[in-house]
PDB file of C-alpha atoms in Angstrom:
ATOM      1  CA  UNK O   1      26.044 -10.480  80.543  1.00  0.00           C
ATOM      2  CA  UNK O   2      27.866 -12.230  77.698  1.00  0.00           C
ATOM      3  CA  UNK O   3      28.814 -10.711  74.375  1.00  0.00           C
ATOM      4  CA  UNK O   4      25.574 -11.626  72.552  1.00  0.00           C
ATOM      5  CA  UNK O   5      23.366  -9.975  75.150  1.00  0.00           C
ATOM      6  CA  UNK O   6      25.511  -6.907  75.113  1.00  0.00           C
ATOM      7  CA  UNK O   7      25.412  -6.865  71.379  1.00  0.00           C
ATOM      8  CA  UNK O   8      21.685  -7.103  71.332  1.00  0.00           C
ATOM      9  CA  UNK O   9      21.551  -4.298  73.772  1.00  0.00           C
ATOM     10  CA  UNK O  10      23.839  -2.148  71.605  1.00  0.00           C
ATOM     11  CA  UNK O  11      21.694  -2.812  68.579  1.00  0.00           C
ATOM     12  CA  UNK O  12      18.726  -1.380  70.404  1.00  0.00           C
ATOM     13  CA  UNK O  13      20.292   1.415  72.386  1.00  0.00           C
ATOM     14  CA  UNK O  14      22.675   2.841  69.667  1.00  0.00           C
ATOM     15  CA  UNK O  15      19.946   3.658  67.079  1.00  0.00           C
ATOM     16  CA  UNK O  16      18.047   5.525  69.833  1.00  0.00           C
ATOM     17  CA  UNK O  17      21.132   7.538  70.647  1.00  0.00           C
ATOM     18  CA  UNK O  18      21.421   8.263  66.942  1.00  0.00           C
ATOM     19  CA  UNK O  19      17.898   9.534  66.774  1.00  0.00           C
ATOM     20  CA  UNK O  20      18.431  11.836  69.783  1.00  0.00           C
ATOM     21  CA  UNK O  21      21.761  13.148  68.521  1.00  0.00           C
ATOM     22  CA  UNK O  22      20.386  13.857  65.080  1.00  0.00           C
ATOM     23  CA  UNK O  23      17.396  15.773  66.472  1.00  0.00           C
ATOM     24  CA  UNK O  24      19.544  17.753  68.801  1.00  0.00           C
ATOM     25  CA  UNK O  25      21.998  18.784  66.175  1.00  0.00           C
ATOM     26  CA  UNK O  26      19.404  19.621  63.486  1.00  0.00           C
ATOM     27  CA  UNK O  27      17.073  21.494  65.832  1.00  0.00           C
ATOM     28  CA  UNK O  28      18.886  24.778  65.588  1.00  0.00           C
ATOM     29  CA  UNK O  29      19.347  24.604  61.796  1.00  0.00           C
ATOM     30  CA  UNK O  30      15.679  23.615  61.270  1.00  0.00           C
ATOM     31  CA  UNK O  31      14.662  26.707  63.344  1.00  0.00           C
ATOM     32  CA  UNK O  32      16.764  28.945  61.130  1.00  0.00           C
ATOM     33  CA  UNK O  33      15.188  27.706  57.832  1.00  0.00           C
ATOM     34  CA  UNK O  34      11.540  27.281  59.023  1.00  0.00           C
ATOM     35  CA  UNK O  35      10.508  30.745  57.676  1.00  0.00           C
ATOM     36  CA  UNK O  36       8.761  30.827  54.285  1.00  0.00           C
ATOM     37  CA  UNK O  37      11.349  33.064  52.733  1.00  0.00           C
ATOM     38  CA  UNK O  38      13.973  30.378  53.090  1.00  0.00           C
ATOM     39  CA  UNK O  39      11.967  27.653  51.349  1.00  0.00           C
ATOM     40  CA  UNK O  40      13.949  27.876  48.237  1.00  0.00           C
ATOM     41  CA  UNK O  41      17.288  27.500  50.047  1.00  0.00           C
ATOM     42  CA  UNK O  42      15.887  24.615  52.102  1.00  0.00           C
ATOM     43  CA  UNK O  43      14.710  22.758  48.973  1.00  0.00           C
ATOM     44  CA  UNK O  44      18.071  23.287  47.201  1.00  0.00           C
ATOM     45  CA  UNK O  45      19.890  21.871  50.316  1.00  0.00           C
ATOM     46  CA  UNK O  46      17.613  18.788  50.270  1.00  0.00           C
ATOM     47  CA  UNK O  47      18.217  18.319  46.552  1.00  0.00           C
ATOM     48  CA  UNK O  48      21.928  18.613  46.974  1.00  0.00           C
ATOM     49  CA  UNK O  49      21.892  15.909  49.663  1.00  0.00           C
ATOM     50  CA  UNK O  50      20.079  13.297  47.542  1.00  0.00           C
ATOM     51  CA  UNK O  51      23.437  11.646  46.585  1.00  0.00           C
ATOM     52  CA  UNK O  52      24.251  11.186  50.351  1.00  0.00           C
ATOM     53  CA  UNK O  53      20.851   9.697  50.938  1.00  0.00           C
ATOM     54  CA  UNK O  54      21.219   7.210  48.238  1.00  0.00           C
ATOM     55  CA  UNK O  55      24.704   6.231  49.630  1.00  0.00           C
ATOM     56  CA  UNK O  56      22.979   5.744  53.007  1.00  0.00           C
ATOM     57  CA  UNK O  57      20.415   3.496  51.429  1.00  0.00           C
ATOM     58  CA  UNK O  58      23.091   1.342  49.941  1.00  0.00           C
ATOM     59  CA  UNK O  59      25.156   1.124  53.151  1.00  0.00           C
ATOM     60  CA  UNK O  60      22.367   0.811  55.736  1.00  0.00           C
ATOM     61  CA  UNK O  61      19.414  -0.945  54.013  1.00  0.00           C
ATOM     62  CA  UNK O  62      20.767  -3.289  51.468  1.00  0.00           C
ATOM     63  CA  UNK O  63      23.125  -5.274  53.690  1.00  0.00           C
ATOM     64  CA  UNK O  64      20.480  -5.952  56.430  1.00  0.00           C
ATOM     65  CA  UNK O  65      18.011  -7.133  53.730  1.00  0.00           C
ATOM     66  CA  UNK O  66      20.664  -9.514  52.381  1.00  0.00           C
ATOM     67  CA  UNK O  67      21.602 -10.811  55.873  1.00  0.00           C
ATOM     68  CA  UNK O  68      17.889 -11.352  56.699  1.00  0.00           C
ATOM     69  CA  UNK O  69      17.250 -13.252  53.478  1.00  0.00           C
ATOM     70  CA  UNK O  70      20.263 -15.438  54.050  1.00  0.00           C
ATOM     71  CA  UNK O  71      19.191 -16.087  57.710  1.00  0.00           C
ATOM     72  CA  UNK O  72      15.566 -16.902  56.424  1.00  0.00           C
ATOM     73  CA  UNK O  73      17.177 -19.298  53.949  1.00  0.00           C
ATOM     74  CA  UNK O  74      19.357 -20.826  56.521  1.00  0.00           C
ATOM     75  CA  UNK O  75      16.443 -21.316  58.883  1.00  0.00           C
ATOM     76  CA  UNK O  76      14.342 -22.871  56.195  1.00  0.00           C
ATOM     77  CA  UNK O  77      16.905 -25.403  55.127  1.00  0.00           C
ATOM     78  CA  UNK O  78      16.456 -28.974  56.196  1.00  0.00           C
ATOM     79  CA  UNK O  79      19.753 -29.148  58.097  1.00  0.00           C
ATOM     80  CA  UNK O  80      18.942 -26.047  60.192  1.00  0.00           C
ATOM     81  CA  UNK O  81      17.263 -28.104  62.978  1.00  0.00           C
ATOM     82  CA  UNK O  82      20.225 -28.125  65.410  1.00  0.00           C
ATOM     83  CA  UNK O  83      19.871 -29.193  68.963  1.00  0.00           C
ATOM     84  CA  UNK O  84      22.120 -26.428  70.359  1.00  0.00           C
ATOM     85  CA  UNK O  85      19.943 -23.544  69.251  1.00  0.00           C
ATOM     86  CA  UNK O  86      22.731 -21.634  67.544  1.00  0.00           C
ATOM     87  CA  UNK O  87      20.735 -20.934  64.357  1.00  0.00           C
ATOM     88  CA  UNK O  88      17.978 -19.417  66.574  1.00  0.00           C
ATOM     89  CA  UNK O  89      20.425 -17.145  68.289  1.00  0.00           C
ATOM     90  CA  UNK O  90      21.934 -15.994  64.948  1.00  0.00           C
ATOM     91  CA  UNK O  91      18.481 -15.386  63.572  1.00  0.00           C
ATOM     92  CA  UNK O  92      17.572 -13.213  66.603  1.00  0.00           C
ATOM     93  CA  UNK O  93      20.882 -11.441  66.369  1.00  0.00           C
ATOM     94  CA  UNK O  94      20.463 -10.929  62.630  1.00  0.00           C
ATOM     95  CA  UNK O  95      17.060  -9.390  63.162  1.00  0.00           C
ATOM     96  CA  UNK O  96      18.252  -6.961  65.814  1.00  0.00           C
ATOM     97  CA  UNK O  97      21.395  -6.170  63.856  1.00  0.00           C
ATOM     98  CA  UNK O  98      19.308  -5.478  60.835  1.00  0.00           C
ATOM     99  CA  UNK O  99      17.069  -3.097  62.822  1.00  0.00           C
ATOM    100  CA  UNK O 100      20.154  -1.513  64.321  1.00  0.00           C
ATOM    101  CA  UNK O 101      21.297  -0.673  60.792  1.00  0.00           C
ATOM    102  CA  UNK O 102      17.988   0.351  59.415  1.00  0.00           C
ATOM    103  CA  UNK O 103      17.208   2.946  62.034  1.00  0.00           C
ATOM    104  CA  UNK O 104      20.467   4.979  61.188  1.00  0.00           C
ATOM    105  CA  UNK O 105      19.218   4.993  57.567  1.00  0.00           C
ATOM    106  CA  UNK O 106      15.980   6.600  58.717  1.00  0.00           C
ATOM    107  CA  UNK O 107      17.866   9.074  60.836  1.00  0.00           C
ATOM    108  CA  UNK O 108      20.093   9.858  57.755  1.00  0.00           C
ATOM    109  CA  UNK O 109      17.061  10.612  55.588  1.00  0.00           C
ATOM    110  CA  UNK O 110      15.948  13.318  58.178  1.00  0.00           C
ATOM    111  CA  UNK O 111      19.338  14.740  59.065  1.00  0.00           C
ATOM    112  CA  UNK O 112      20.954  14.780  55.576  1.00  0.00           C
ATOM    113  CA  UNK O 113      18.426  17.439  54.424  1.00  0.00           C
ATOM    114  CA  UNK O 114      20.507  19.834  56.639  1.00  0.00           C
ATOM    115  CA  UNK O 115      23.995  18.849  55.394  1.00  0.00           C
ATOM    116  CA  UNK O 116      24.133  21.953  53.209  1.00  0.00           C
ATOM    117  CA  UNK O 117      22.346  24.315  55.488  1.00  0.00           C
ATOM    118  CA  UNK O 118      24.696  23.935  58.421  1.00  0.00           C
ATOM    119  CA  UNK O 119      26.849  26.832  59.352  1.00  0.00           C
ATOM    120  CA  UNK O 120      30.224  25.201  58.960  1.00  0.00           C
ATOM    121  CA  UNK O 121      31.835  22.025  57.841  1.00  0.00           C
ATOM    122  CA  UNK O 122      32.233  20.824  61.365  1.00  0.00           C
ATOM    123  CA  UNK O 123      28.509  20.676  62.067  1.00  0.00           C
ATOM    124  CA  UNK O 124      27.790  19.234  58.619  1.00  0.00           C
ATOM    125  CA  UNK O 125      30.410  16.515  59.257  1.00  0.00           C
ATOM    126  CA  UNK O 126      28.732  15.753  62.559  1.00  0.00           C
ATOM    127  CA  UNK O 127      25.475  15.394  60.743  1.00  0.00           C
ATOM    128  CA  UNK O 128      27.048  13.061  58.324  1.00  0.00           C
ATOM    129  CA  UNK O 129      28.612  11.026  60.992  1.00  0.00           C
ATOM    130  CA  UNK O 130      25.692  10.470  63.299  1.00  0.00           C
ATOM    131  CA  UNK O 131      24.279   7.467  61.438  1.00  0.00           C
ATOM    132  CA  UNK O 132      27.630   5.818  61.300  1.00  0.00           C
ATOM    133  CA  UNK O 133      27.974   5.838  65.149  1.00  0.00           C
ATOM    134  CA  UNK O 134      26.434   2.296  65.722  1.00  0.00           C
ATOM    135  CA  UNK O 135      29.036   0.984  63.288  1.00  0.00           C
ATOM    136  CA  UNK O 136      31.931   2.698  65.066  1.00  0.00           C
ATOM    137  CA  UNK O 137      30.688   1.638  68.437  1.00  0.00           C
ATOM    138  CA  UNK O 138      30.323  -1.971  67.199  1.00  0.00           C
ATOM    139  CA  UNK O 139      33.922  -2.048  66.066  1.00  0.00           C
ATOM    140  CA  UNK O 140      35.180  -0.510  69.235  1.00  0.00           C
ATOM    141  CA  UNK O 141      33.094  -2.962  71.296  1.00  0.00           C
ATOM    142  CA  UNK O 142      34.452  -5.918  69.331  1.00  0.00           C
ATOM    143  CA  UNK O 143      38.055  -4.815  70.039  1.00  0.00           C
ATOM    144  CA  UNK O 144      37.273  -4.185  73.778  1.00  0.00           C
ATOM    145  CA  UNK O 145      34.928  -7.026  74.648  1.00  0.00           C
ATOM    146  CA  UNK O 146      36.373  -9.758  72.347  1.00  0.00           C
ATOM    147  CA  UNK O 147      39.853 -10.489  71.335  1.00  0.00           C
ATOM    148  CA  UNK O 148      41.908  -8.879  68.595  1.00  0.00           C
ATOM    149  CA  UNK O 149      40.728 -11.521  66.031  1.00  0.00           C
ATOM    150  CA  UNK O 150      37.034 -10.692  66.652  1.00  0.00           C
ATOM    151  CA  UNK O 151      37.803  -6.966  66.368  1.00  0.00           C
ATOM    152  CA  UNK O 152      39.604  -7.584  63.017  1.00  0.00           C
ATOM    153  CA  UNK O 153      36.633  -9.637  61.847  1.00  0.00           C
ATOM    154  CA  UNK O 154      34.076  -6.905  62.742  1.00  0.00           C
ATOM    155  CA  UNK O 155      36.364  -4.222  61.298  1.00  0.00           C
ATOM    156  CA  UNK O 156      36.567  -6.159  58.015  1.00  0.00           C
ATOM    157  CA  UNK O 157      32.777  -6.569  57.959  1.00  0.00           C
ATOM    158  CA  UNK O 158      32.188  -2.896  58.441  1.00  0.00           C
ATOM    159  CA  UNK O 159      35.222  -1.671  56.428  1.00  0.00           C
ATOM    160  CA  UNK O 160      32.893  -0.646  53.521  1.00  0.00           C
ATOM    161  CA  UNK O 161      30.926   1.699  55.874  1.00  0.00           C
ATOM    162  CA  UNK O 162      34.171   3.224  57.299  1.00  0.00           C
ATOM    163  CA  UNK O 163      35.708   3.790  53.782  1.00  0.00           C
ATOM    164  CA  UNK O 164      32.308   5.168  52.571  1.00  0.00           C
ATOM    165  CA  UNK O 165      32.138   7.481  55.570  1.00  0.00           C
ATOM    166  CA  UNK O 166      35.611   8.885  54.803  1.00  0.00           C
ATOM    167  CA  UNK O 167      34.820   9.279  51.075  1.00  0.00           C
ATOM    168  CA  UNK O 168      31.407  10.927  51.869  1.00  0.00           C
ATOM    169  CA  UNK O 169      33.108  13.417  54.293  1.00  0.00           C
ATOM    170  CA  UNK O 170      35.488  14.468  51.514  1.00  0.00           C
ATOM    171  CA  UNK O 171      32.766  14.828  49.038  1.00  0.00           C
ATOM    172  CA  UNK O 172      30.681  16.795  51.587  1.00  0.00           C
ATOM    173  CA  UNK O 173      33.492  19.350  52.181  1.00  0.00           C
ATOM    174  CA  UNK O 174      34.017  19.623  48.302  1.00  0.00           C
ATOM    175  CA  UNK O 175      30.377  20.020  47.534  1.00  0.00           C
ATOM    176  CA  UNK O 176      29.745  22.495  50.396  1.00  0.00           C
ATOM    177  CA  UNK O 177      32.363  24.863  48.863  1.00  0.00           C
ATOM    178  CA  UNK O 178      30.148  25.194  45.669  1.00  0.00           C
ATOM    179  CA  UNK O 179      26.927  25.394  47.670  1.00  0.00           C
ATOM    180  CA  UNK O 180      26.057  28.941  48.981  1.00  0.00           C
ATOM    181  CA  UNK O 181      23.073  28.843  51.310  1.00  0.00           C
ATOM    182  CA  UNK O 182      23.294  32.156  52.899  1.00  0.00           C
TER     183      UNK O 182
END
């Protein structure tokens, strides 16, 4: 398998791993707050996580939409009829890559409801980090499978995600101190 086939495989498998990990981590938390007497606490936790959900939208949904629009424009241009088929491969890779980033957004919508209901900061940090796993694996894969320049290119593309993840982690710890669920 070459790097394109492995990348396409990662863009399909990694979101599925995100879904399974988020369901597994949130299962115990969801069970604790499923009783009617905890409805108020659960709603406060969901409301407190709204900012994190908005940030996930801007990180995981807007870039794929922009990439898809650019690829559609590239495919519709008169110069796009190349004989080598590179534009077709880029279009397919763009679609799978966009899906690979959209699924973590859906996972974050579900899991971020439990950010402020987790027992400790470690579990809340894990919930926050799960949607970012495809990005981290993509960067690691670029360094391992490609050469150093490809790794730096992928790191620069996803640097906004990494920086946002670090900032969101710091904000989560800070906001969890003022939120008392129990």
